Short mmCIF file of C-alpha atoms in Angstrom, two decimals:
data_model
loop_
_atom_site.label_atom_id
_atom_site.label_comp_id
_atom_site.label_asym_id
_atom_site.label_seq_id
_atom_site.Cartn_x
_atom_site.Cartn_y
_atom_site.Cartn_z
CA UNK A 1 0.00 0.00 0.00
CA UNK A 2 0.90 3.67 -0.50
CA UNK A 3 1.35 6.18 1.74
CA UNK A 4 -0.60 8.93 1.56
CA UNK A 5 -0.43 11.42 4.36
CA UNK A 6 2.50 11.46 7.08
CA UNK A 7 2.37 13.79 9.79
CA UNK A 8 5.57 13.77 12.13
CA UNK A 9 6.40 16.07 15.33
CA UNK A 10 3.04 18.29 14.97
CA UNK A 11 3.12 20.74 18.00
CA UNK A 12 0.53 23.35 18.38
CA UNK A 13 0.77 25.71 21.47
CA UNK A 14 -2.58 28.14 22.19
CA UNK A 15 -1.01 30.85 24.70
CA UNK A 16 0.28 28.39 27.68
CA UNK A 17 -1.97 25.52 26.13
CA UNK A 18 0.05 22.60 24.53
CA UNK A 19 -2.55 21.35 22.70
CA UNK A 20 -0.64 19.06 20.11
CA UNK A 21 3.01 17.75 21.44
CA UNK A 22 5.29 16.31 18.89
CA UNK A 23 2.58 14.45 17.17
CA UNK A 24 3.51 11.51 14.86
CA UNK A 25 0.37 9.69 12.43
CA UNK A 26 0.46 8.14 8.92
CA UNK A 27 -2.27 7.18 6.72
CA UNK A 28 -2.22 4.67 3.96
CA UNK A 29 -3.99 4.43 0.72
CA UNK A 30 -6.85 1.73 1.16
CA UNK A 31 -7.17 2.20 5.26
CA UNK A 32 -9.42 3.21 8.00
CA UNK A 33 -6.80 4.93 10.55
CA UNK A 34 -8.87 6.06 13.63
CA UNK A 35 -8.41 8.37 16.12
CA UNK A 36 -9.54 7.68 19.73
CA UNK A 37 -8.88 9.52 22.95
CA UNK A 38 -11.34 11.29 25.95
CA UNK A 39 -12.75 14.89 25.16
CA UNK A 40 -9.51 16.77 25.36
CA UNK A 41 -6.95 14.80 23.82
CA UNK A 42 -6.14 16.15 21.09
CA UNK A 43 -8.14 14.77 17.79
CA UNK A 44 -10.17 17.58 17.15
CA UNK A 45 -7.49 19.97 17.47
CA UNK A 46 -4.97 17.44 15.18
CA UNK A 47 -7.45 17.05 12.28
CA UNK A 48 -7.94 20.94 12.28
CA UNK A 49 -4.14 20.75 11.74
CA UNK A 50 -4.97 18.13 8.71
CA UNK A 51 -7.41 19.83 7.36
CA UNK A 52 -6.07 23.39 7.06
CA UNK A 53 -7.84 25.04 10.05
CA UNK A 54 -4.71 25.55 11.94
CA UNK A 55 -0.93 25.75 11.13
CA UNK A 56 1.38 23.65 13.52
CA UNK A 57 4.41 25.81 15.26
CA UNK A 58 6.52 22.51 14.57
CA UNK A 59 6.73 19.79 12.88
CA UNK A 60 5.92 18.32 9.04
CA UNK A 61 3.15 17.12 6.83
CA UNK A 62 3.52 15.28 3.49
CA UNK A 63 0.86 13.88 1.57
CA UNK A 64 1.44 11.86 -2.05
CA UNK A 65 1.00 13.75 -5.29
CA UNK A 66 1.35 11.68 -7.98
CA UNK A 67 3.95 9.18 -7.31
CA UNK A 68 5.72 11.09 -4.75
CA UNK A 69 5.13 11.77 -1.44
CA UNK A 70 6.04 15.84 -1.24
CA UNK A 71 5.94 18.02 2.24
CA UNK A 72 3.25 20.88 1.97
CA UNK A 73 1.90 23.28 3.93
CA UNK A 74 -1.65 23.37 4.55
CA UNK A 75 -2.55 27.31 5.31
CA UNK A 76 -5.88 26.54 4.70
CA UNK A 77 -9.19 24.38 4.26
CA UNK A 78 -9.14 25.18 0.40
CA UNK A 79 -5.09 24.37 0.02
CA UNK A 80 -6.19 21.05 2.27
CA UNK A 81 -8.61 20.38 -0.37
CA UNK A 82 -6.18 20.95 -3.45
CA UNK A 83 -4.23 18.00 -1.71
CA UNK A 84 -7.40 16.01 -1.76
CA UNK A 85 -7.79 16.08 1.95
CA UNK A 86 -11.39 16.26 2.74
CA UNK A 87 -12.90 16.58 6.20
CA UNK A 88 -16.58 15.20 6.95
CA UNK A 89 -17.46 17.50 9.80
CA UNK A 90 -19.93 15.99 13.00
CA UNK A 91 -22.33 18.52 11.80
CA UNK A 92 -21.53 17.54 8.27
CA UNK A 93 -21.90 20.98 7.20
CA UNK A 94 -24.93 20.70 5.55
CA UNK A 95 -26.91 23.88 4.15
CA UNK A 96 -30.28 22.24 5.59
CA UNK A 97 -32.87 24.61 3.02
CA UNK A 98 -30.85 23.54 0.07
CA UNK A 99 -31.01 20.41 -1.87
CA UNK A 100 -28.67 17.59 -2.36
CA UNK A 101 -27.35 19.17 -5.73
CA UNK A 102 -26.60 22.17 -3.99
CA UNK A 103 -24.87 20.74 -0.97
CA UNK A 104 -22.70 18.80 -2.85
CA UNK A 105 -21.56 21.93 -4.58
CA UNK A 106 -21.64 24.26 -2.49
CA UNK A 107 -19.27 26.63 -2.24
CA UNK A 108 -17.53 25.04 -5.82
CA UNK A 109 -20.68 25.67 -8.21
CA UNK A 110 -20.38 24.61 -11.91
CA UNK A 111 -21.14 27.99 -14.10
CA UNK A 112 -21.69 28.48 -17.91
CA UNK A 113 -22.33 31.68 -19.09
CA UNK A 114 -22.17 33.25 -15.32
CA UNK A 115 -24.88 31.50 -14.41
CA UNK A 116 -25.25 28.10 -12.61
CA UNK A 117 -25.19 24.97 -14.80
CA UNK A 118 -28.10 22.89 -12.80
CA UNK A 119 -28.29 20.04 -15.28
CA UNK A 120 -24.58 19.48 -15.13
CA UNK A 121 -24.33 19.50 -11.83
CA UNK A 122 -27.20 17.39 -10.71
CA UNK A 123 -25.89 14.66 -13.52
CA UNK A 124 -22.82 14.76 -11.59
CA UNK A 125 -24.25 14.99 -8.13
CA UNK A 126 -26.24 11.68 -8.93
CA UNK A 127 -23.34 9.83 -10.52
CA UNK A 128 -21.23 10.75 -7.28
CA UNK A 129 -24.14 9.12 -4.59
CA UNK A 130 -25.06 5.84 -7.59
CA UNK A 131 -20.87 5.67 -6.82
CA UNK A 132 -21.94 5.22 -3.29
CA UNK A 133 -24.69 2.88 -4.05
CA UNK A 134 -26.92 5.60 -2.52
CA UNK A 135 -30.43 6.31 -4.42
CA UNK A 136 -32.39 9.50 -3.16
CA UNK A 137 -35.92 9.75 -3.53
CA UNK A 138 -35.05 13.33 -4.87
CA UNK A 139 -32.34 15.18 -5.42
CA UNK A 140 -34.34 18.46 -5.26
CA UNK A 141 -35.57 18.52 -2.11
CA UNK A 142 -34.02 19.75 0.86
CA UNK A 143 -31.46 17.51 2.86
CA UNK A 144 -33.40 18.50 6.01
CA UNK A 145 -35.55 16.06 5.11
CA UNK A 146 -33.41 13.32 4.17
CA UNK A 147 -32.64 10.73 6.87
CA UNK A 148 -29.32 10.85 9.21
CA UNK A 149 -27.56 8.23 6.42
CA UNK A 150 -28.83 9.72 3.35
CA UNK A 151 -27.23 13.29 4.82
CA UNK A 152 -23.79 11.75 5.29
CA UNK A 153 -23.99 9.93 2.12
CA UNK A 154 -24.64 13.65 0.70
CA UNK A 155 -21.45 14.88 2.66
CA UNK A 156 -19.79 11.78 1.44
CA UNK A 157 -20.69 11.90 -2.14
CA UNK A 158 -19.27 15.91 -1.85
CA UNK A 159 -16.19 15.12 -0.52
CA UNK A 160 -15.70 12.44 -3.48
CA UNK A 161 -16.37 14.30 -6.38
CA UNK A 162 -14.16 16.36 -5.91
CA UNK A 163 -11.03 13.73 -6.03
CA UNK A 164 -10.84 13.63 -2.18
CA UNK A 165 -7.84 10.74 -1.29
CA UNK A 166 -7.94 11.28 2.23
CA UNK A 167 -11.35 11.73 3.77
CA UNK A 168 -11.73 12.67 7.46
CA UNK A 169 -14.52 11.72 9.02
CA UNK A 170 -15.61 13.06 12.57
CA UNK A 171 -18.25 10.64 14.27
CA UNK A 172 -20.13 9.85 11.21
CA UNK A 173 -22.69 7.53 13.15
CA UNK A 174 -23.26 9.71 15.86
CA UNK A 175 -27.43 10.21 16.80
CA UNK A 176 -27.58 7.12 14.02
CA UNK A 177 -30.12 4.60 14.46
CA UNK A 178 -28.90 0.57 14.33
CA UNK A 179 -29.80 0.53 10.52
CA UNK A 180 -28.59 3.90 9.10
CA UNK A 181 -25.23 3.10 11.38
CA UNK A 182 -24.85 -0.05 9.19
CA UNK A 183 -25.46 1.75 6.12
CA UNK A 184 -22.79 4.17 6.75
CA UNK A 185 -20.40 1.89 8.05
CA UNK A 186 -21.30 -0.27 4.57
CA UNK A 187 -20.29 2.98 2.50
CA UNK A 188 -16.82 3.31 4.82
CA UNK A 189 -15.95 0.13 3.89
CA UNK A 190 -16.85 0.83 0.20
CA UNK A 191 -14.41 4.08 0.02
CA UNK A 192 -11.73 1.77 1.82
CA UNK A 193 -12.16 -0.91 -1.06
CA UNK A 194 -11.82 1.87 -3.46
CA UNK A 195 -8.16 3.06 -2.18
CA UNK A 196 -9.06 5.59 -0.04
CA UNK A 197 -7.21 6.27 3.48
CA UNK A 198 -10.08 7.08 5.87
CA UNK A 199 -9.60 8.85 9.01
CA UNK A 200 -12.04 8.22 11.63
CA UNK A 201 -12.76 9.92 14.80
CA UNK A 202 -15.19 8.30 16.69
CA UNK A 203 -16.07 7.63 21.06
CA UNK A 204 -18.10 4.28 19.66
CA UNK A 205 -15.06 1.70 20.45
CA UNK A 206 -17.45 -0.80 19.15
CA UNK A 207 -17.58 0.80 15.50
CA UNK A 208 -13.99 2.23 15.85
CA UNK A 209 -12.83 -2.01 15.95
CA UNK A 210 -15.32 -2.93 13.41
CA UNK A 211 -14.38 -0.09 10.87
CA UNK A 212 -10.35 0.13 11.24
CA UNK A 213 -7.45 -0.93 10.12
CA UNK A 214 -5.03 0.57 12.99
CA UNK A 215 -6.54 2.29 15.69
CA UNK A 216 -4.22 5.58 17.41
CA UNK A 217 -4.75 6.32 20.96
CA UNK A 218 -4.22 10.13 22.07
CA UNK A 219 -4.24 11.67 25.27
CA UNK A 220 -2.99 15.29 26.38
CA UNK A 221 -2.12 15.99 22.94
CA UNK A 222 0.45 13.57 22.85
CA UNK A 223 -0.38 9.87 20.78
CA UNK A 224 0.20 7.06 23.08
CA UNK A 225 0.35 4.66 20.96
CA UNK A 226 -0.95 2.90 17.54
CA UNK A 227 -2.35 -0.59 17.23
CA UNK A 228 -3.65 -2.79 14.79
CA UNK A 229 -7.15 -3.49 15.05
CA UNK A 230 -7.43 -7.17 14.44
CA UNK A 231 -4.75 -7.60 17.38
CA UNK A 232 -6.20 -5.71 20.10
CA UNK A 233 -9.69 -5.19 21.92
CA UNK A 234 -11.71 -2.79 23.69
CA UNK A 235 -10.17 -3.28 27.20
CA UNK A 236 -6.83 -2.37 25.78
CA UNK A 237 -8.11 0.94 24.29
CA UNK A 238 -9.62 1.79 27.07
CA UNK A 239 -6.33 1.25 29.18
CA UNK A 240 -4.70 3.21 27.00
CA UNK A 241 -7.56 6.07 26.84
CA UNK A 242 -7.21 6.22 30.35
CA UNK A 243 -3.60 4.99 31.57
CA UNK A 244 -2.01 6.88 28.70
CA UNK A 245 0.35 4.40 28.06
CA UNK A 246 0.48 1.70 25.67
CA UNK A 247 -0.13 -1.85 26.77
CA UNK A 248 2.61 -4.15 26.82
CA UNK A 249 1.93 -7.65 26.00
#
């Protein structure tokens, strides 16, 4: 497998606050990487890092353009983007009035003649959620009406049209019933399949060992350590969440 994103020795400091201390994480192509840790520990503040919100005061990021794997600097959500780093908020950022067409391009809107092109983009928005195996009773009628799955498969299907490689993902079952939790967790595995490196934040151990590949522990901004998911358990994470030190076997 490829590697697509390498972070090494990210350190953020708000005023006195470390919030991010020497903070080492890699991401291959075809993986779910998550990130676990109490309120506090760092994840939020890390993928904000990834994801263009904030700039680190140390430390490096590369991601893989091409065939080469070239350090960048992400100065913002847009340059994070242009690297194919997309981020699938908790919220998922959803304009609620607006329909699935326009969610999926909003803020990137296809024009012809300075004014929108709505056929294009809805044949596009559709092709993007059949990719995801996801049929909408409408396209035209406002997400706020669409069911918990059928929003993130919106946010998804966003994120993927516009050649996202790494896709960050921030509790994407959260206030999800049993069924529309399997449906999303159907469509992770789906990206995966497809060669992308997901990053998943999630407090739902359960989902977090069902869904990943490696699992990364953090704690006080620091990572305590990185296991593979097949090898460990939830009573291990959980020492780890709240020891702060990796297990040792």
């Amino acid at each position: 497998m490829n590697l697509l994103l390498r972070a090494q020795g990210i350190s953020l400091r708000f005023g006195g606050l470390q919030a991010l201390d020497r903070v080492h994480f890699d991401l291959y192509e075809g993986e779910v990487h998550s990130l676990v840790g109490h309120n506090g520990a760092g994840k939020t503040t890390f993928i904000r890092v990834l994801s263009g919100v904030y700039q680190p005061q140390e430390g490096q990021i590369w991601v893989r353009i091409g065939e080469e794997l070239r350090e960048v600097q992400l100065t913002s959500p847009r340059e994070a983007q242009r690297y194919g780093i997309e981020t699938i908020h908790q919220n998922l950022a959803l304009a609620d009035n607006l329909d699935a067409v326009a969610n999926v391009f909003l803020g990137r809107e296809r024009t012809r003649w300075f004014s929108l092109d709505e056929e294009v983009m809805e044949s596009e928005a559709r092709r993007a959620l059949e990719r995801l195996g996801v049929h909408l009773p409408s396209l035209r009628i406002p997400v706020q009406r669409l069911s918990g799955g059928q929003r993130q498969a919106v946010a998804i299907g966003r994120a993927l049209l516009f050649r996202a490689r790494v896709l960050i993902m921030d509790e994407p079952t959260a206030a999800l019933g049993p069924a529309e939790t399997a449906r999303v967790k159907a469509l992770i595995r789906a990206l995966r399949d497809e060669g992308l490196g997901i990053i998943l934040i999630s407090h739902d151990l359960h989902d977090v060992l069902d869904l990943s590949d490696r699992i990364t522990v953090m704690k006080g901004g620091r990572v305590v350590g990185t296991v593979r998911a097949e090898e460990s358990n939830q009573e291990e994470i959980l020492s780890m969440i709240l020891v702060g030190e990796e297990s040792k076997h």
